[in-house]
């Protein structure tokens, strides 16, 4: 491709992106497709000869795009609502263009140093202690794997050479994201050595139960290794009492990991800083700029007060990776299982600079405010009930009817294409989750979706047409 051909194609792609942002509300959030539709529309044989970009782009527009679930839609309210922002997109283009590998300082000095600088800025916004060392991973799932791996290294240093000793135990709550248990399975703890601590009426881990379970485990010769506390659980965004949990972790020499993957960015808002109270006592903490900090997927930040332990758990030096600067620099591949690393810091740096702290705070407050008003509306309504406190920007509610009526209601909203909601189960009941977080979501998006829900709720009481799609798989 010549530079001129590239320029022309790039302009066409950028025009498409700008038009997409301008008209995003005209599109369905969930596509009308059935499994296999997209694959069937594409050739099953790889191309033998070159194809023009215009043709590839046309297939993107006509075959791929219509079958995408639009995560960047202002009425995407499922799971956690996210935003890839214009500055983040521009940085992604540049990162792909320079295509550097941030594995060693030498493999791309600016990529390493920009990661250090950007993560120190973010640490300042979060008012975290400067002892916290930061690293960017792709996802929080990988970050927690690294954190629990570091906890294991700390409690069982011989693990690295001799394998893991029996009885090392990890403590979660019933509401901890599945990635922590998955990490414990992957690392070889075994599910039997993962304790799920009960929660209170507001879905927060109960410290007194945690203390009791740890004591019982010690009595029978187990070794408490790591506690995972969550700031913004996935089902309800409940906030575990981190300070009390930190005291327990310190008493029993456990690694404390704080999963603030979704909730963490809210702490940038001054009146929300309280959500990270106690987190400065954690050994590690995760937050995802790709969830609620307007950075395109993927970008997850891990901070740790124990970088040397993380490094001991993860590094393995090979001759071909040695450089003259090794003693003076951070080689980020030493702090994770990945050798090759994308230049993710660039998009975080772009976003932080473009919006500034004031802009980010305004955007976060916008989502927090929309959620607060929505929760009040539901609390005041005759036909719906709030099912959990809404401290952040997720509202959990149900129609005052059966589980089946609620499931049908959610499915009908989703089938309409107007909005996309997801669900959870609380106290054995089906609950609809309405997550707000996209930077383009306005009060009118909430109002039109609420009107649709109210209208469909009355119809939901009627038996579902047997030919309709069954509950969406989550
Ligand atoms: C609280 C929490 N932790 C961890 C994760 C996993 O995040 P990721 O998709 O970055 O692995 C999620 C995902 O929603 C989450 O809600």
Short mmCIF file of C-alpha atoms and ligand atoms in Angstrom, two decimals:
data_model
loop_
_atom_site.label_atom_id
_atom_site.label_comp_id
_atom_site.label_asym_id
_atom_site.label_seq_id
_atom_site.Cartn_x
_atom_site.Cartn_y
_atom_site.Cartn_z
CA UNK A 1 0.00 0.00 0.00
CA UNK A 2 1.51 3.32 -0.98
CA UNK A 3 1.42 6.24 1.47
CA UNK A 4 -1.22 7.92 -0.71
CA UNK A 5 -3.37 4.81 -0.84
CA UNK A 6 -3.01 4.47 2.91
CA UNK A 7 -4.00 8.10 3.46
CA UNK A 8 -7.11 7.71 1.33
CA UNK A 9 -8.19 4.50 3.06
CA UNK A 10 -7.47 5.94 6.49
CA UNK A 11 -9.60 9.03 5.79
CA UNK A 12 -12.44 6.76 4.72
CA UNK A 13 -12.15 4.74 7.95
CA UNK A 14 -11.97 7.85 10.11
CA UNK A 15 -15.02 9.32 8.34
CA UNK A 16 -16.88 6.13 9.11
CA UNK A 17 -15.87 6.36 12.79
CA UNK A 18 -16.96 9.99 13.06
CA UNK A 19 -20.31 9.21 11.38
CA UNK A 20 -20.74 6.24 13.68
CA UNK A 21 -20.32 8.43 16.76
CA UNK A 22 -22.69 11.01 15.33
CA UNK A 23 -25.45 8.54 14.52
CA UNK A 24 -24.84 5.82 17.06
CA UNK A 25 -28.35 6.16 18.53
CA UNK A 26 -29.87 5.16 15.17
CA UNK A 27 -28.46 1.64 15.54
CA UNK A 28 -29.80 -1.33 17.47
CA UNK A 29 -27.72 -2.12 20.54
CA UNK A 30 -28.10 -5.89 20.09
CA UNK A 31 -27.92 -7.23 16.54
CA UNK A 32 -30.63 -9.39 15.06
CA UNK A 33 -28.53 -12.45 14.31
CA UNK A 34 -28.54 -16.11 15.14
CA UNK A 35 -25.45 -18.23 15.77
CA UNK A 36 -23.59 -19.01 12.56
CA UNK A 37 -25.13 -16.16 10.47
CA UNK A 38 -21.89 -14.19 10.22
CA UNK A 39 -19.68 -17.19 9.49
CA UNK A 40 -22.13 -18.32 6.80
CA UNK A 41 -21.92 -14.91 5.11
CA UNK A 42 -18.11 -15.14 4.79
CA UNK A 43 -16.08 -17.34 2.45
CA UNK A 44 -14.84 -20.48 4.15
CA UNK A 45 -11.54 -20.37 2.22
CA UNK A 46 -8.79 -17.88 2.98
CA UNK A 47 -8.08 -15.45 0.10
CA UNK A 48 -5.47 -16.62 -2.40
CA UNK A 49 -5.05 -13.27 -4.13
CA UNK A 50 -5.03 -9.69 -2.81
CA UNK A 51 -8.30 -7.91 -2.19
CA UNK A 52 -8.81 -4.12 -2.31
CA UNK A 53 -9.24 -2.34 1.02
CA UNK A 54 -12.51 -0.86 -0.26
CA UNK A 55 -13.95 -4.35 -0.61
CA UNK A 56 -12.77 -5.47 2.81
CA UNK A 57 -14.18 -2.29 4.33
CA UNK A 58 -17.47 -2.85 2.56
CA UNK A 59 -17.73 -6.33 4.10
CA UNK A 60 -16.97 -4.80 7.50
CA UNK A 61 -19.81 -2.31 6.99
CA UNK A 62 -22.32 -4.78 5.58
CA UNK A 63 -21.50 -8.11 7.18
CA UNK A 64 -19.54 -7.55 10.36
CA UNK A 65 -20.81 -4.29 11.80
CA UNK A 66 -24.53 -5.21 11.63
CA UNK A 67 -23.77 -8.33 13.67
CA UNK A 68 -21.89 -6.55 16.45
CA UNK A 69 -23.30 -5.90 19.91
CA UNK A 70 -22.60 -2.20 20.23
CA UNK A 71 -20.67 -1.76 23.47
CA UNK A 72 -20.04 1.87 22.62
CA UNK A 73 -23.77 2.63 22.35
CA UNK A 74 -25.23 5.07 24.89
CA UNK A 75 -28.00 2.57 25.66
CA UNK A 76 -25.70 -0.39 26.22
CA UNK A 77 -26.63 -0.97 29.86
CA UNK A 78 -25.56 -4.62 30.23
CA UNK A 79 -22.69 -6.03 32.37
CA UNK A 80 -20.61 -2.88 32.80
CA UNK A 81 -21.20 -0.07 30.38
CA UNK A 82 -17.96 1.21 28.82
CA UNK A 83 -16.69 3.95 26.47
CA UNK A 84 -13.92 4.02 23.96
CA UNK A 85 -13.39 7.75 23.59
CA UNK A 86 -12.09 9.69 20.58
CA UNK A 87 -8.64 10.39 22.12
CA UNK A 88 -8.33 6.73 23.07
CA UNK A 89 -9.15 5.68 19.50
CA UNK A 90 -6.56 8.07 18.05
CA UNK A 91 -3.92 6.64 20.37
CA UNK A 92 -4.86 3.08 19.36
CA UNK A 93 -4.24 4.03 15.73
CA UNK A 94 -0.80 5.43 16.60
CA UNK A 95 0.09 2.42 18.76
CA UNK A 96 -0.74 0.10 15.87
CA UNK A 97 1.28 2.29 13.50
CA UNK A 98 4.49 2.32 15.53
CA UNK A 99 3.81 -1.27 16.63
CA UNK A 100 6.36 -1.26 19.43
CA UNK A 101 6.75 -4.03 21.94
CA UNK A 102 6.95 -2.76 25.53
CA UNK A 103 8.60 -5.89 26.91
CA UNK A 104 11.96 -4.32 27.86
CA UNK A 105 12.99 -0.72 28.43
CA UNK A 106 15.37 -1.12 25.50
CA UNK A 107 12.73 -2.62 23.23
CA UNK A 108 10.99 0.74 23.40
CA UNK A 109 12.21 3.25 26.00
CA UNK A 110 9.33 5.69 25.62
CA UNK A 111 6.69 2.96 25.93
CA UNK A 112 8.14 1.89 29.28
CA UNK A 113 8.64 5.39 30.62
CA UNK A 114 5.24 6.59 29.43
CA UNK A 115 3.69 3.65 31.31
CA UNK A 116 5.58 4.68 34.45
CA UNK A 117 4.66 8.35 34.14
CA UNK A 118 1.01 7.75 33.24
CA UNK A 119 0.53 5.29 36.09
CA UNK A 120 2.10 7.71 38.52
CA UNK A 121 -0.36 10.40 37.33
CA UNK A 122 -3.27 7.99 37.77
CA UNK A 123 -1.97 7.09 41.21
CA UNK A 124 -2.03 10.79 42.11
CA UNK A 125 -5.62 11.14 40.89
CA UNK A 126 -6.55 8.18 43.07
CA UNK A 127 -4.59 9.63 46.02
CA UNK A 128 -2.67 6.41 46.41
CA UNK A 129 0.64 6.26 48.16
CA UNK A 130 3.68 6.66 45.92
CA UNK A 131 5.04 3.32 47.08
CA UNK A 132 2.56 1.72 44.69
CA UNK A 133 4.28 0.46 41.56
CA UNK A 134 2.01 0.28 38.51
CA UNK A 135 1.86 -2.02 35.53
CA UNK A 136 -0.66 -2.34 32.70
CA UNK A 137 -2.05 -5.75 31.78
CA UNK A 138 -4.71 -6.55 29.23
CA UNK A 139 -7.47 -7.45 31.70
CA UNK A 140 -8.22 -7.64 35.41
CA UNK A 141 -8.44 -11.42 35.03
CA UNK A 142 -4.76 -11.53 34.13
CA UNK A 143 -3.96 -8.94 36.81
CA UNK A 144 -5.53 -11.00 39.58
CA UNK A 145 -3.69 -14.08 38.34
CA UNK A 146 -0.45 -12.13 38.75
CA UNK A 147 -1.51 -10.78 42.16
CA UNK A 148 -2.41 -14.19 43.58
CA UNK A 149 0.78 -15.57 42.04
CA UNK A 150 2.71 -12.89 43.95
CA UNK A 151 0.81 -13.76 47.15
CA UNK A 152 1.87 -17.37 46.70
CA UNK A 153 5.47 -16.38 46.13
CA UNK A 154 5.35 -14.34 49.34
CA UNK A 155 3.90 -17.15 51.47
CA UNK A 156 5.65 -20.06 49.80
CA UNK A 157 8.95 -18.89 48.23
CA UNK A 158 10.01 -22.46 47.44
CA UNK A 159 6.95 -22.87 45.24
CA UNK A 160 8.89 -21.54 42.29
CA UNK A 161 11.36 -24.41 42.37
CA UNK A 162 9.61 -27.22 44.22
CA UNK A 163 5.97 -26.64 43.39
CA UNK A 164 3.23 -25.47 45.67
CA UNK A 165 2.92 -26.67 49.23
CA UNK A 166 -0.48 -28.02 50.26
CA UNK A 167 -2.98 -26.03 52.29
CA UNK A 168 -2.37 -22.54 50.86
CA UNK A 169 -5.78 -20.90 50.95
CA UNK A 170 -7.43 -17.98 49.17
CA UNK A 171 -10.38 -16.03 50.60
CA UNK A 172 -13.06 -14.37 48.47
CA UNK A 173 -16.64 -13.37 49.06
CA UNK A 174 -19.71 -14.95 47.53
CA UNK A 175 -19.81 -11.87 45.29
CA UNK A 176 -16.16 -11.76 44.17
CA UNK A 177 -15.78 -11.81 40.38
CA UNK A 178 -15.16 -15.28 38.99
CA UNK A 179 -11.73 -14.21 37.69
CA UNK A 180 -10.25 -14.55 41.20
CA UNK A 181 -11.40 -18.13 41.60
CA UNK A 182 -10.29 -18.86 38.03
CA UNK A 183 -6.84 -17.46 38.92
CA UNK A 184 -6.66 -19.71 41.98
CA UNK A 185 -7.60 -22.71 39.82
CA UNK A 186 -5.05 -21.80 37.15
CA UNK A 187 -2.30 -21.32 39.73
CA UNK A 188 -3.00 -24.75 41.19
CA UNK A 189 -4.53 -23.79 44.55
CA UNK A 190 -7.50 -26.03 43.81
CA UNK A 191 -11.10 -24.96 44.27
CA UNK A 192 -11.18 -26.78 47.61
CA UNK A 193 -8.71 -24.19 48.86
CA UNK A 194 -10.81 -21.22 47.87
CA UNK A 195 -13.10 -20.04 50.68
CA UNK A 196 -16.17 -18.01 49.79
CA UNK A 197 -17.08 -15.77 52.70
CA UNK A 198 -20.72 -14.82 53.25
CA UNK A 199 -22.01 -11.29 52.66
CA UNK A 200 -24.28 -8.93 54.60
CA UNK A 201 -27.67 -7.61 53.51
CA UNK A 202 -25.88 -5.12 51.22
CA UNK A 203 -23.77 -7.87 49.58
CA UNK A 204 -20.51 -6.85 51.32
CA UNK A 205 -18.06 -9.40 52.66
CA UNK A 206 -18.62 -10.00 56.40
CA UNK A 207 -15.27 -9.45 58.16
CA UNK A 208 -16.27 -11.42 61.27
CA UNK A 209 -16.98 -14.48 59.11
CA UNK A 210 -13.67 -14.00 57.32
CA UNK A 211 -11.85 -13.88 60.66
CA UNK A 212 -13.65 -17.01 61.89
CA UNK A 213 -12.92 -19.00 58.72
CA UNK A 214 -9.25 -18.02 58.75
CA UNK A 215 -8.92 -19.06 62.40
CA UNK A 216 -10.54 -22.42 61.68
CA UNK A 217 -8.18 -22.94 58.75
CA UNK A 218 -5.11 -22.12 60.84
CA UNK A 219 -6.34 -24.53 63.54
CA UNK A 220 -6.35 -27.38 61.04
CA UNK A 221 -2.90 -26.53 59.69
CA UNK A 222 -3.76 -24.56 56.57
CA UNK A 223 -1.84 -21.46 55.46
CA UNK A 224 -3.99 -18.41 54.70
CA UNK A 225 -2.38 -16.87 51.64
CA UNK A 226 -4.48 -14.21 49.98
CA UNK A 227 -7.71 -12.29 50.58
CA UNK A 228 -9.52 -10.62 47.68
CA UNK A 229 -11.72 -7.65 48.66
CA UNK A 230 -13.84 -5.93 46.03
CA UNK A 231 -14.67 -2.27 45.50
CA UNK A 232 -17.64 -2.52 43.15
CA UNK A 233 -18.73 -6.14 42.88
CA UNK A 234 -20.00 -7.35 39.55
CA UNK A 235 -23.56 -8.22 40.50
CA UNK A 236 -24.41 -5.13 42.55
CA UNK A 237 -21.28 -2.87 42.89
CA UNK A 238 -21.24 -3.47 46.63
CA UNK A 239 -18.10 -2.23 48.37
CA UNK A 240 -16.41 -4.62 50.77
CA UNK A 241 -15.23 -3.10 54.10
CA UNK A 242 -11.61 -2.90 52.97
CA UNK A 243 -10.27 -1.33 56.18
CA UNK A 244 -11.60 -4.11 58.37
CA UNK A 245 -10.48 -6.74 55.90
CA UNK A 246 -7.00 -5.12 55.78
CA UNK A 247 -6.72 -5.44 59.57
CA UNK A 248 -7.53 -9.16 59.29
CA UNK A 249 -5.05 -9.61 56.45
CA UNK A 250 -2.33 -7.95 58.55
CA UNK A 251 -3.20 -10.01 61.64
CA UNK A 252 -2.83 -13.27 59.72
CA UNK A 253 -0.03 -12.21 57.35
CA UNK A 254 -2.22 -12.60 54.27
CA UNK A 255 -1.71 -10.79 50.98
CA UNK A 256 -4.60 -8.37 50.44
CA UNK A 257 -5.69 -7.84 46.86
CA UNK A 258 -8.33 -5.20 46.14
CA UNK A 259 -10.37 -5.73 42.99
CA UNK A 260 -11.57 -2.28 41.98
CA UNK A 261 -11.69 -3.26 38.30
CA UNK A 262 -14.94 -1.43 37.70
CA UNK A 263 -15.39 0.78 40.78
CA UNK A 264 -11.82 2.11 41.15
CA UNK A 265 -11.99 5.00 38.66
CA UNK A 266 -14.92 6.51 40.60
CA UNK A 267 -12.44 7.30 43.40
CA UNK A 268 -11.07 10.10 41.20
CA UNK A 269 -14.25 12.02 42.06
CA UNK A 270 -13.48 13.79 45.36
CA UNK A 271 -16.77 12.89 47.05
CA UNK A 272 -16.26 9.23 46.01
CA UNK A 273 -12.67 8.87 47.26
CA UNK A 274 -14.04 7.05 50.32
CA UNK A 275 -14.58 3.90 48.28
CA UNK A 276 -10.82 3.23 48.36
CA UNK A 277 -10.55 3.76 52.13
CA UNK A 278 -8.21 1.08 53.41
CA UNK A 279 -6.93 0.22 49.93
CA UNK A 280 -3.57 1.83 50.72
CA UNK A 281 -3.03 -1.13 53.08
CA UNK A 282 -3.51 -3.60 50.21
CA UNK A 283 -0.57 -5.42 48.70
CA UNK A 284 -2.13 -5.07 45.28
CA UNK A 285 -5.04 -3.25 43.68
CA UNK A 286 -6.58 -3.40 40.23
CA UNK A 287 -8.66 -0.94 38.29
CA UNK A 288 -9.64 -1.09 34.64
CA UNK A 289 -9.39 2.09 32.57
CA UNK A 290 -11.17 0.07 29.88
CA UNK A 291 -14.23 -0.20 32.09
CA UNK A 292 -14.84 3.28 33.45
CA UNK A 293 -12.03 5.55 32.35
CA UNK A 294 -12.87 5.98 28.67
CA UNK A 295 -9.95 3.91 27.36
CA UNK A 296 -10.70 1.38 24.59
CA UNK A 297 -10.58 -2.30 25.55
CA UNK A 298 -8.08 -3.56 26.71
CA UNK A 299 -6.30 -1.76 29.53
CA UNK A 300 -6.16 -2.89 33.15
CA UNK A 301 -3.86 -1.38 35.78
CA UNK A 302 -2.35 -3.26 38.70
CA UNK A 303 -0.70 -1.36 41.53
CA UNK A 304 1.40 -3.17 44.08
CA UNK A 305 3.40 -2.15 47.12
CA UNK A 306 5.48 -5.29 46.60
CA UNK A 307 6.94 -5.06 43.09
CA UNK A 308 9.95 -7.17 44.07
CA UNK A 309 7.70 -10.05 45.08
CA UNK A 310 5.65 -9.72 41.90
CA UNK A 311 8.93 -9.78 39.99
CA UNK A 312 10.20 -12.82 41.87
CA UNK A 313 6.98 -14.61 41.04
CA UNK A 314 7.02 -13.73 37.35
CA UNK A 315 10.52 -13.17 36.01
CA UNK A 316 12.77 -15.64 34.26
CA UNK A 317 15.70 -14.08 32.56
CA UNK A 318 16.90 -15.43 29.23
CA UNK A 319 20.21 -14.52 27.64
CA UNK A 320 18.64 -13.06 24.53
CA UNK A 321 16.63 -10.62 26.68
CA UNK A 322 19.59 -9.23 28.65
CA UNK A 323 20.46 -5.59 28.01
CA UNK A 324 23.11 -3.22 29.28
CA UNK A 325 20.50 -1.14 31.11
CA UNK A 326 18.94 -4.01 33.11
CA UNK A 327 20.17 -2.75 36.49
CA UNK A 328 18.86 0.77 35.96
CA UNK A 329 15.46 0.36 34.36
CA UNK A 330 12.10 -1.37 34.65
CA UNK A 331 11.72 -4.19 32.16
CA UNK A 332 7.98 -4.70 32.37
CA UNK A 333 8.04 -8.29 31.10
CA UNK A 334 9.65 -9.19 34.45
CA UNK A 335 6.34 -8.42 36.17
CA UNK A 336 4.05 -10.74 34.26
CA UNK A 337 3.75 -13.94 32.26
CA UNK A 338 3.66 -12.08 28.95
CA UNK A 339 6.86 -11.24 27.14
CA UNK A 340 5.38 -9.19 24.30
CA UNK A 341 3.36 -6.24 25.54
CA UNK A 342 1.17 -3.81 23.63
CA UNK A 343 1.78 -0.06 23.99
CA UNK A 344 -1.33 0.42 26.11
CA UNK A 345 0.00 3.37 28.09
CA UNK A 346 -0.36 5.60 25.04
CA UNK A 347 -4.16 5.47 25.03
CA UNK A 348 -4.38 6.03 28.78
CA UNK A 349 -1.99 9.01 28.45
CA UNK A 350 -4.07 10.46 25.59
CA UNK A 351 -7.31 10.10 27.53
CA UNK A 352 -5.90 11.53 30.76
CA UNK A 353 -4.42 14.53 28.97
CA UNK A 354 -7.36 15.21 26.67
CA UNK A 355 -10.00 15.28 29.42
CA UNK A 356 -7.80 16.23 32.36
CA UNK A 357 -8.88 15.44 35.86
CA UNK A 358 -11.72 17.98 35.68
CA UNK A 359 -13.14 16.46 32.52
CA UNK A 360 -12.92 12.92 33.86
CA UNK A 361 -14.57 13.94 37.13
CA UNK A 362 -17.41 15.61 35.17
CA UNK A 363 -17.94 12.48 33.06
CA UNK A 364 -17.91 10.16 36.07
CA UNK A 365 -20.31 12.47 37.94
CA UNK A 366 -22.63 12.39 34.94
CA UNK A 367 -22.95 8.57 35.17
CA UNK A 368 -23.16 8.63 38.96
CA UNK A 369 -25.93 11.24 38.80
CA UNK A 370 -27.94 9.40 36.14
CA UNK A 371 -27.74 6.22 38.24
CA UNK A 372 -28.72 8.04 41.43
CA UNK A 373 -31.80 9.54 39.76
CA UNK A 374 -32.75 6.24 38.19
CA UNK A 375 -32.49 4.47 41.55
CA UNK A 376 -34.74 7.14 43.11
CA UNK A 377 -37.26 6.74 40.29
CA UNK A 378 -37.38 2.98 40.81
CA UNK A 379 -37.60 3.36 44.59
CA UNK A 380 -40.64 5.63 44.14
CA UNK A 381 -42.36 3.44 41.58
CA UNK A 382 -45.35 1.26 42.39
CA UNK A 383 -44.49 -1.64 40.07
CA UNK A 384 -40.73 -1.99 40.50
CA UNK A 385 -38.38 -2.53 43.43
CA UNK A 386 -34.71 -1.70 43.96
CA UNK A 387 -32.87 -4.90 44.82
CA UNK A 388 -29.54 -3.54 46.11
CA UNK A 389 -27.98 -0.24 47.16
CA UNK A 390 -26.56 1.65 44.16
CA UNK A 391 -23.36 3.31 45.42
CA UNK A 392 -21.84 3.67 41.94
CA UNK A 393 -23.52 3.63 38.53
CA UNK A 394 -25.29 0.28 38.47
CA UNK A 395 -28.95 -0.06 39.40
CA UNK A 396 -30.36 -3.51 40.27
CA UNK A 397 -34.12 -3.76 40.15
CA UNK A 398 -37.02 -6.04 39.44
CA UNK A 399 -40.58 -5.80 38.35
CA UNK A 400 -42.89 -6.78 41.18
CA UNK A 401 -43.80 -10.05 39.53
CA UNK A 402 -42.40 -13.53 39.07
CA UNK A 403 -38.87 -14.39 37.93
CA UNK A 404 -40.35 -15.47 34.62
CA UNK A 405 -42.02 -12.10 34.11
CA UNK A 406 -38.75 -10.32 34.86
CA UNK A 407 -36.78 -12.51 32.50
CA UNK A 408 -39.37 -11.97 29.79
CA UNK A 409 -39.32 -8.23 30.40
CA UNK A 410 -35.53 -8.07 30.06
CA UNK A 411 -35.58 -10.21 26.93
CA UNK A 412 -38.21 -8.02 25.31
CA UNK A 413 -36.26 -4.86 26.04
CA UNK A 414 -33.18 -6.48 24.53
CA UNK A 415 -35.04 -7.83 21.51
CA UNK A 416 -36.39 -4.34 20.81
CA UNK A 417 -32.83 -3.25 19.99
CA UNK A 418 -33.43 0.02 21.87
CA UNK A 419 -31.34 -0.90 24.91
CA UNK A 420 -29.42 -3.85 26.30
CA UNK A 421 -29.77 -4.92 29.94
CA UNK A 422 -28.29 -7.93 31.72
CA UNK A 423 -29.25 -9.83 34.85
CA UNK A 424 -28.04 -11.41 38.05
CA UNK A 425 -29.60 -13.48 40.81
CA UNK A 426 -29.85 -11.99 44.31
CA UNK A 427 -31.36 -13.86 47.26
CA UNK A 428 -32.45 -16.52 44.78
CA UNK A 429 -34.41 -14.03 42.66
CA UNK A 430 -33.88 -12.93 39.07
CA UNK A 431 -32.77 -9.29 39.10
CA UNK A 432 -32.26 -6.92 36.16
CA UNK A 433 -28.99 -4.97 36.08
CA UNK A 434 -28.95 -1.51 34.50
CA UNK A 435 -25.34 -0.32 34.20
CA UNK A 436 -24.63 3.29 33.25
CA UNK A 437 -21.14 4.37 32.22
CA UNK A 438 -20.99 5.25 28.54
CA UNK A 439 -19.87 8.87 28.13
CA UNK A 440 -22.64 9.57 25.58
CA UNK A 441 -25.53 8.37 27.77
CA UNK A 442 -27.99 11.20 28.43
CA UNK A 443 -31.09 11.56 30.58
CA UNK A 444 -33.16 11.08 27.42
CA UNK A 445 -31.61 7.60 26.95
CA UNK A 446 -32.60 6.68 30.49
CA UNK A 447 -36.10 8.13 30.05
CA UNK A 448 -36.84 6.38 26.76
CA UNK A 449 -35.59 3.05 28.13
CA UNK A 450 -37.58 3.47 31.33
CA UNK A 451 -40.73 4.23 29.31
CA UNK A 452 -40.12 1.11 27.25
CA UNK A 453 -39.61 -1.00 30.39
CA UNK A 454 -42.83 0.30 31.95
CA UNK A 455 -44.79 -0.40 28.76
CA UNK A 456 -43.34 -3.86 28.29
CA UNK A 457 -43.73 -4.73 31.98
CA UNK A 458 -47.48 -4.67 31.70
CA UNK A 459 -47.30 -6.92 28.64
CA UNK A 460 -44.75 -9.21 30.34
CA UNK A 461 -47.45 -10.47 32.63
CA UNK A 462 -49.02 -12.13 29.56
CA UNK A 463 -47.62 -15.59 28.71
CA UNK A 464 -44.72 -15.48 26.29
CA UNK A 465 -45.24 -16.58 22.73
CA UNK A 466 -43.81 -20.10 22.68
CA UNK A 467 -41.98 -19.33 19.43
CA UNK A 468 -40.01 -16.45 21.02
CA UNK A 469 -36.37 -16.74 21.83
CA UNK A 470 -35.67 -18.25 25.26
CA UNK A 471 -33.70 -16.34 27.88
CA UNK A 472 -30.48 -14.85 26.53
CA UNK A 473 -27.42 -16.72 27.67
CA UNK A 474 -25.17 -14.38 29.68
C1 LIG B 1 -15.25 -6.65 39.76
C2 LIG B 1 -14.64 -7.25 38.53
N1 LIG B 1 -13.42 -7.77 38.59
C3 LIG B 1 -12.82 -8.33 37.52
C4 LIG B 1 -13.47 -8.37 36.31
C5 LIG B 1 -12.77 -8.99 35.12
O1 LIG B 1 -12.40 -7.97 34.26
P1 LIG B 1 -11.63 -8.26 32.87
O2 LIG B 1 -12.68 -8.41 31.84
O3 LIG B 1 -10.77 -7.05 32.68
O4 LIG B 1 -10.84 -9.49 33.06
C6 LIG B 1 -14.75 -7.84 36.19
C7 LIG B 1 -15.47 -7.88 34.90
O5 LIG B 1 -16.54 -7.36 34.74
C8 LIG B 1 -15.36 -7.28 37.33
O6 LIG B 1 -16.60 -6.80 37.28
#
